[in-house]
Amino acid sequence: MHDGVCRSDLHNMPLARADVNKKTEFVGMRIGWLTANDDPSWTKGKKAEDYMRAMYLSHRDCVVAHRRALEVETQYLLAYVVSNNDRRVFDLEETVATLGFEPQDYAEDYF
């Protein structure tokens, strides 16, 4: 879909909310942009550079967020997970408060 939300997200979020009424725990994570070699600098000078600077998610931050999601006790949480990027577009306030996830890495270190 053109707004960045995939069809499976749109399909599964209402189902997850419905399951909360059945005492099911659910943590959905909208994750940023992971790169195979954990180096976002390959986008430097390309159209994708600004997007990468906002959405970069390091391997370390990704692992920590997933661990926290497995450990948290909550009925429902939709968490945004990106590294500590100045240009990020997602508000991490609820993710930090609920998961205790404090991203450590920073896209600008690569540019």
Backbone as ProteinMPNN parsed JSONL, in Angstrom:
{"seq_chain_A": "MHDGVCRSDLHNMPLARADVNKKTEFVGMRIGWLTANDDPSWTKGKKAEDYMRAMYLSHRDCVVAHRRALEVETQYLLAYVVSNNDRRVFDLEETVATLGFEPQDYAEDYF", "coords_chain_A": {"N_chain_A": [[0.844, -1.181, 0.0], [0.412, 2.328, -0.514], [0.866, 4.057, 1.688], [2.742, 3.063, 3.41], [1.913, 1.126, 5.159], [1.569, -2.249, 5.385], [-0.562, -4.722, 3.866], [-0.95, -6.948, 5.523], [-0.523, -5.86, 8.044], [-2.743, -4.17, 8.31], [-4.702, -6.067, 8.299], [-4.145, -7.739, 10.526], [-3.992, -6.13, 12.883], [-6.649, -5.306, 13.845], [-7.564, -7.87, 14.499], [-5.812, -8.593, 16.515], [-6.51, -6.745, 18.512], [-9.11, -7.644, 19.018], [-8.559, -10.136, 20.125], [-7.551, -9.371, 22.593], [-9.66, -9.088, 24.294], [-10.062, -11.67, 24.983], [-8.167, -12.242, 26.795], [-5.679, -12.555, 25.667], [-2.257, -11.882, 25.182], [-0.612, -9.353, 23.35], [1.922, -8.017, 21.387], [2.684, -5.906, 18.954], [5.054, -4.949, 16.558], [6.183, -2.241, 14.775], [8.698, -2.08, 12.812], [11.777, -0.385, 12.011], [14.183, 0.276, 9.392], [16.197, -2.271, 8.644], [19.505, -3.289, 7.812], [21.463, -5.627, 5.978], [24.223, -5.739, 6.598], [24.355, -4.084, 8.749], [24.962, -1.428, 8.282], [24.01, 1.622, 7.333], [25.029, 3.394, 5.482], [25.193, 2.899, 2.774], [23.164, 4.132, 1.454], [23.868, 6.724, 1.103], [23.794, 9.728, -0.654], [21.816, 8.824, -2.317], [18.34, 8.505, -3.35], [17.045, 7.262, -1.239], [18.332, 8.037, 1.071], [17.464, 10.054, 3.006], [15.204, 8.804, 4.039], [16.371, 6.507, 5.154], [17.948, 7.684, 7.153], [15.997, 8.453, 8.904], [14.632, 6.083, 9.509], [16.429, 4.053, 10.198], [17.366, 1.066, 11.82], [19.331, -0.481, 14.026], [21.024, -3.653, 14.308], [21.595, -4.374, 16.961], [19.778, -2.699, 18.462], [17.387, -3.71, 17.457], [17.398, -6.401, 18.367], [17.327, -5.995, 21.16], [14.825, -4.712, 21.436], [13.071, -6.765, 20.609], [13.594, -8.682, 22.585], [12.659, -7.315, 24.851], [9.966, -7.133, 24.163], [9.18, -9.782, 24.362], [9.353, -10.145, 27.076], [7.706, -8.292, 28.361], [4.771, -7.494, 30.275], [1.749, -7.078, 29.193], [-1.488, -6.377, 27.853], [-2.018, -5.417, 25.296], [-0.041, -3.9, 22.873], [1.141, -1.699, 20.472], [4.061, -1.14, 19.157], [6.536, 1.173, 18.106], [9.611, 0.779, 16.545], [12.683, 1.949, 16.126], [16.081, 3.029, 15.666], [17.959, 5.434, 17.644], [17.48, 7.941, 16.126], [17.867, 11.254, 14.921], [16.16, 12.166, 12.934], [13.905, 10.607, 13.01], [10.518, 9.595, 12.454], [8.616, 8.458, 13.975], [7.021, 8.472, 17.141], [8.506, 7.458, 20.014], [7.725, 7.341, 22.627], [5.667, 5.796, 24.004], [6.608, 3.234, 23.449], [9.113, 3.268, 24.736], [8.254, 3.738, 27.38], [6.561, 1.52, 27.934], [7.869, -0.85, 27.023], [10.404, -0.424, 27.959], [12.421, 0.029, 26.244], [15.233, 1.528, 25.127], [16.645, 2.955, 22.558], [19.968, 2.646, 21.326], [21.694, 3.116, 19.191], [22.61, 5.208, 16.325], [21.777, 6.707, 13.382], [23.146, 8.846, 12.126], [25.805, 8.546, 12.759], [26.924, 7.143, 10.716], [26.997, 8.723, 8.5]], "CA_chain_A": [[0.0, 0.0, 0.0], [1.238, 3.514, -0.689], [1.13, 4.809, 2.91], [3.754, 2.402, 4.222], [1.32, 0.073, 5.979], [1.315, -3.393, 4.509], [-1.901, -5.295, 4.004], [-1.025, -7.843, 6.674], [-0.68, -5.009, 9.226], [-4.136, -3.731, 8.377], [-5.529, -7.23, 8.58], [-3.872, -8.347, 11.825], [-4.174, -5.253, 14.037], [-7.977, -5.465, 14.441], [-7.65, -9.205, 15.089], [-5.071, -8.561, 17.781], [-7.347, -6.032, 19.485], [-10.228, -8.524, 19.374], [-8.036, -11.177, 21.004], [-7.303, -8.82, 23.925], [-10.848, -9.383, 25.094], [-9.966, -13.066, 25.374], [-7.001, -12.315, 27.686], [-4.473, -12.859, 24.915], [-1.287, -10.803, 25.165], [-0.171, -9.052, 21.993], [2.825, -6.9, 21.133], [3.002, -5.743, 17.538], [6.149, -4.0, 16.402], [6.423, -1.614, 13.476], [10.139, -1.904, 12.868], [12.42, 0.483, 11.027], [14.887, -0.289, 8.252], [17.388, -3.059, 8.958], [20.361, -3.595, 6.679], [22.135, -6.916, 6.166], [25.535, -5.582, 7.227], [24.188, -3.12, 9.85], [25.591, -0.177, 7.872], [23.061, 2.318, 6.463], [25.688, 4.392, 4.644], [25.069, 2.599, 1.339], [22.147, 5.014, 0.872], [24.408, 8.077, 1.004], [23.716, 10.307, -1.991], [20.722, 8.219, -3.083], [16.998, 8.959, -2.962], [16.638, 6.621, 0.012], [19.152, 8.482, 2.209], [16.675, 10.716, 4.054], [14.346, 7.789, 4.664], [17.235, 5.68, 5.99], [18.345, 8.464, 8.322], [14.848, 8.475, 9.811], [14.1, 4.761, 9.836], [17.485, 3.079, 10.504], [17.261, 0.25, 13.03], [20.528, -1.313, 14.123], [20.797, -5.032, 14.757], [21.573, -4.369, 18.428], [18.507, -2.141, 18.929], [16.327, -4.643, 17.067], [17.433, -7.541, 19.288], [16.867, -5.537, 22.477], [13.381, -4.472, 21.362], [12.383, -8.06, 20.572], [13.705, -9.284, 23.926], [11.732, -6.596, 25.741], [8.601, -7.5, 23.769], [8.915, -11.118, 24.898], [9.343, -10.093, 28.532], [6.749, -7.333, 28.9], [3.431, -7.969, 30.631], [0.749, -6.125, 28.725], [-2.492, -7.046, 27.026], [-1.917, -4.978, 23.906], [0.877, -2.79, 22.589], [1.67, -1.533, 19.128], [5.289, -0.402, 19.416], [7.385, 1.618, 17.007], [10.982, 0.417, 16.888], [13.763, 2.455, 15.293], [17.207, 3.46, 16.485], [17.879, 6.779, 18.214], [17.761, 8.824, 14.997], [17.309, 12.606, 15.024], [15.14, 12.399, 11.91], [12.832, 9.61, 13.072], [9.165, 10.131, 12.312], [7.754, 7.807, 14.953], [7.155, 8.829, 18.548], [8.86, 6.247, 20.762], [7.382, 7.534, 24.036], [4.956, 4.634, 24.546], [7.511, 2.089, 23.34], [10.09, 3.4, 25.819], [7.568, 3.604, 28.671], [5.977, 0.192, 28.14], [8.859, -1.911, 26.832], [11.693, -0.105, 28.541], [13.365, 0.007, 25.12], [15.958, 2.785, 24.911], [17.566, 2.698, 21.451], [21.342, 3.084, 21.577], [22.452, 3.451, 17.981], [22.286, 6.508, 15.744], [22.077, 6.662, 11.945], [24.069, 9.9, 11.707], [27.189, 8.086, 12.939], [27.37, 6.514, 9.463], [26.947, 9.671, 7.378]], "C_chain_A": [[0.887, 1.242, 0.0], [1.576, 4.242, 0.599], [2.109, 4.121, 3.843], [3.203, 1.32, 5.139], [1.009, -1.099, 5.069], [-0.061, -3.988, 4.799], [-2.009, -6.214, 5.212], [-1.153, -7.049, 7.971], [-2.139, -4.615, 9.395], [-5.063, -4.884, 8.741], [-5.37, -7.711, 10.02], [-4.11, -7.439, 13.026], [-5.571, -5.359, 14.634], [-8.158, -6.841, 15.088], [-6.948, -9.244, 16.434], [-5.88, -7.849, 18.846], [-8.517, -6.906, 19.931], [-9.775, -9.616, 20.336], [-7.775, -10.674, 22.41], [-8.481, -9.119, 24.837], [-10.863, -10.825, 25.587], [-8.74, -13.302, 26.258], [-5.718, -12.73, 26.965], [-3.544, -11.652, 24.984], [-0.779, -10.613, 23.739], [0.765, -7.854, 22.0], [3.14, -6.922, 19.646], [4.098, -4.7, 17.419], [6.256, -3.535, 14.958], [7.891, -1.265, 13.465], [10.648, -1.037, 11.734], [13.142, -0.315, 9.957], [16.173, -0.953, 8.723], [18.189, -3.272, 7.683], [21.15, -4.866, 6.989], [23.462, -6.777, 6.905], [25.543, -4.535, 8.344], [24.872, -1.78, 9.553], [24.667, 0.547, 6.889], [23.706, 3.269, 5.463], [25.605, 4.101, 3.145], [24.029, 3.481, 0.665], [22.655, 6.434, 0.667], [24.396, 8.549, -0.448], [22.611, 9.743, -2.865], [19.379, 8.758, -2.582], [16.574, 8.423, -1.595], [17.367, 7.15, 1.253], [18.331, 9.122, 3.325], [15.793, 9.719, 4.793], [15.176, 6.904, 5.594], [17.635, 6.415, 7.26], [17.216, 8.558, 9.345], [14.512, 7.09, 10.353], [15.142, 3.712, 10.23], [17.217, 2.388, 11.844], [18.468, -0.68, 13.051], [20.152, -2.716, 14.59], [20.703, -5.085, 16.275], [20.248, -3.843, 18.97], [17.344, -3.063, 18.606], [16.248, -5.826, 18.035], [16.895, -7.14, 20.663], [15.349, -5.331, 22.48], [12.599, -5.784, 21.362], [12.457, -8.769, 21.922], [12.727, -8.636, 24.894], [10.282, -6.974, 25.438], [8.223, -8.876, 24.306], [8.751, -11.11, 26.411], [8.227, -9.238, 29.125], [5.413, -8.001, 29.238], [2.445, -6.869, 30.285], [-0.277, -6.89, 27.912], [-2.333, -6.684, 25.559], [-0.938, -3.818, 23.813], [1.246, -2.827, 21.124], [2.855, -0.599, 19.274], [5.988, -0.014, 18.124], [8.826, 1.391, 17.422], [11.943, 0.899, 15.805], [14.911, 2.829, 16.22], [17.031, 4.929, 16.881], [18.261, 7.837, 17.183], [17.109, 10.186, 15.192], [16.122, 12.807, 14.087], [13.961, 11.425, 11.987], [11.46, 10.284, 13.046], [8.204, 9.521, 13.325], [8.059, 8.301, 16.355], [7.396, 7.543, 19.329], [8.453, 6.307, 22.229], [6.694, 6.313, 24.649], [5.829, 3.384, 24.499], [8.532, 2.107, 24.471], [9.424, 3.144, 27.166], [7.095, 2.178, 28.937], [7.004, -0.919, 28.039], [10.155, -1.666, 27.601], [12.792, -0.143, 27.489], [13.946, 1.396, 24.917], [16.964, 2.552, 23.786], [18.923, 3.352, 21.684], [22.04, 3.625, 20.331], [21.824, 4.626, 17.244], [22.717, 6.51, 14.285], [23.146, 7.665, 11.538], [25.536, 9.517, 11.907], [27.775, 7.51, 11.649], [27.467, 7.488, 8.292], [27.897, 10.831, 7.572]], "O_chain_A": [[2.019, 1.185, 0.482], [2.535, 5.013, 0.596], [2.286, 4.568, 4.976], [3.975, 0.659, 5.833], [0.271, -0.959, 4.094], [-0.636, -3.765, 5.864], [-3.054, -6.256, 5.862], [-1.815, -7.502, 8.905], [-2.699, -4.713, 10.486], [-6.081, -4.694, 9.407], [-6.359, -8.054, 10.668], [-4.408, -7.944, 14.108], [-5.682, -5.494, 15.852], [-8.831, -6.961, 16.111], [-7.437, -9.86, 17.381], [-5.929, -8.312, 19.986], [-8.873, -6.903, 21.11], [-10.509, -9.983, 21.253], [-7.776, -11.472, 23.348], [-8.3, -9.376, 26.027], [-11.604, -11.157, 26.513], [-8.325, -14.445, 26.446], [-4.776, -13.204, 27.6], [-4.0, -10.515, 24.857], [-0.545, -11.58, 23.015], [0.44, -6.804, 22.553], [3.782, -7.846, 19.147], [4.067, -3.679, 18.107], [6.402, -4.342, 14.039], [8.294, -0.257, 14.046], [10.053, -0.958, 10.659], [12.761, -1.444, 9.65], [17.115, -0.283, 9.145], [17.62, -3.419, 6.601], [21.464, -5.137, 8.148], [23.789, -7.61, 7.75], [26.606, -4.145, 8.828], [25.308, -1.085, 10.47], [24.551, 0.133, 5.735], [23.0, 3.892, 4.67], [25.915, 4.971, 2.331], [24.002, 3.576, -0.562], [21.939, 7.267, 0.111], [24.909, 7.879, -1.344], [22.475, 10.134, -4.024], [19.302, 9.384, -1.525], [15.819, 9.081, -0.879], [17.046, 6.748, 2.371], [18.497, 8.755, 4.488], [15.653, 9.78, 6.014], [14.737, 6.585, 6.699], [17.656, 5.818, 8.336], [17.475, 8.728, 10.536], [14.149, 6.945, 11.52], [14.773, 2.586, 10.564], [16.893, 3.025, 12.846], [18.605, -1.556, 12.198], [19.097, -2.928, 15.188], [19.832, -5.763, 16.819], [19.65, -4.468, 19.846], [16.412, -3.185, 19.4], [15.161, -6.207, 18.471], [16.099, -7.867, 21.257], [14.67, -5.734, 23.424], [11.578, -5.899, 22.04], [11.483, -9.387, 22.352], [12.051, -9.321, 25.662], [9.468, -7.117, 26.351], [7.069, -9.107, 24.665], [8.08, -11.98, 26.967], [7.843, -9.441, 30.277], [4.987, -8.946, 28.573], [2.326, -5.867, 30.989], [0.031, -7.938, 27.345], [-2.491, -7.532, 24.681], [-1.01, -2.868, 24.594], [1.623, -3.873, 20.596], [2.681, 0.6, 19.491], [6.023, -0.788, 17.167], [9.224, 1.767, 18.525], [12.006, 0.333, 14.713], [14.722, 2.932, 17.433], [16.059, 5.574, 16.488], [19.253, 8.546, 17.354], [15.944, 10.273, 15.581], [15.186, 13.536, 14.414], [13.105, 11.429, 11.103], [11.28, 11.391, 13.553], [7.095, 10.022, 13.508], [9.217, 8.522, 16.71], [6.563, 6.636, 19.3], [8.801, 5.413, 22.999], [7.106, 5.848, 25.712], [5.787, 2.564, 25.417], [8.787, 1.076, 25.094], [9.965, 2.418, 28.0], [7.22, 1.686, 30.059], [7.02, -1.829, 28.867], [10.912, -2.601, 27.862], [13.964, -0.329, 27.816], [13.224, 2.333, 24.575], [18.037, 2.002, 24.034], [19.006, 4.476, 22.18], [22.892, 4.507, 20.433], [20.677, 4.996, 17.492], [23.898, 6.333, 13.986], [23.976, 7.359, 10.682], [26.416, 10.108, 11.282], [28.994, 7.405, 11.513], [27.957, 7.132, 7.221], [27.974, 11.715, 6.719]]}, "name": "protein", "num_of_chains": 1, "seq": "MHDGVCRSDLHNMPLARADVNKKTEFVGMRIGWLTANDDPSWTKGKKAEDYMRAMYLSHRDCVVAHRRALEVETQYLLAYVVSNNDRRVFDLEETVATLGFEPQDYAEDYF"}
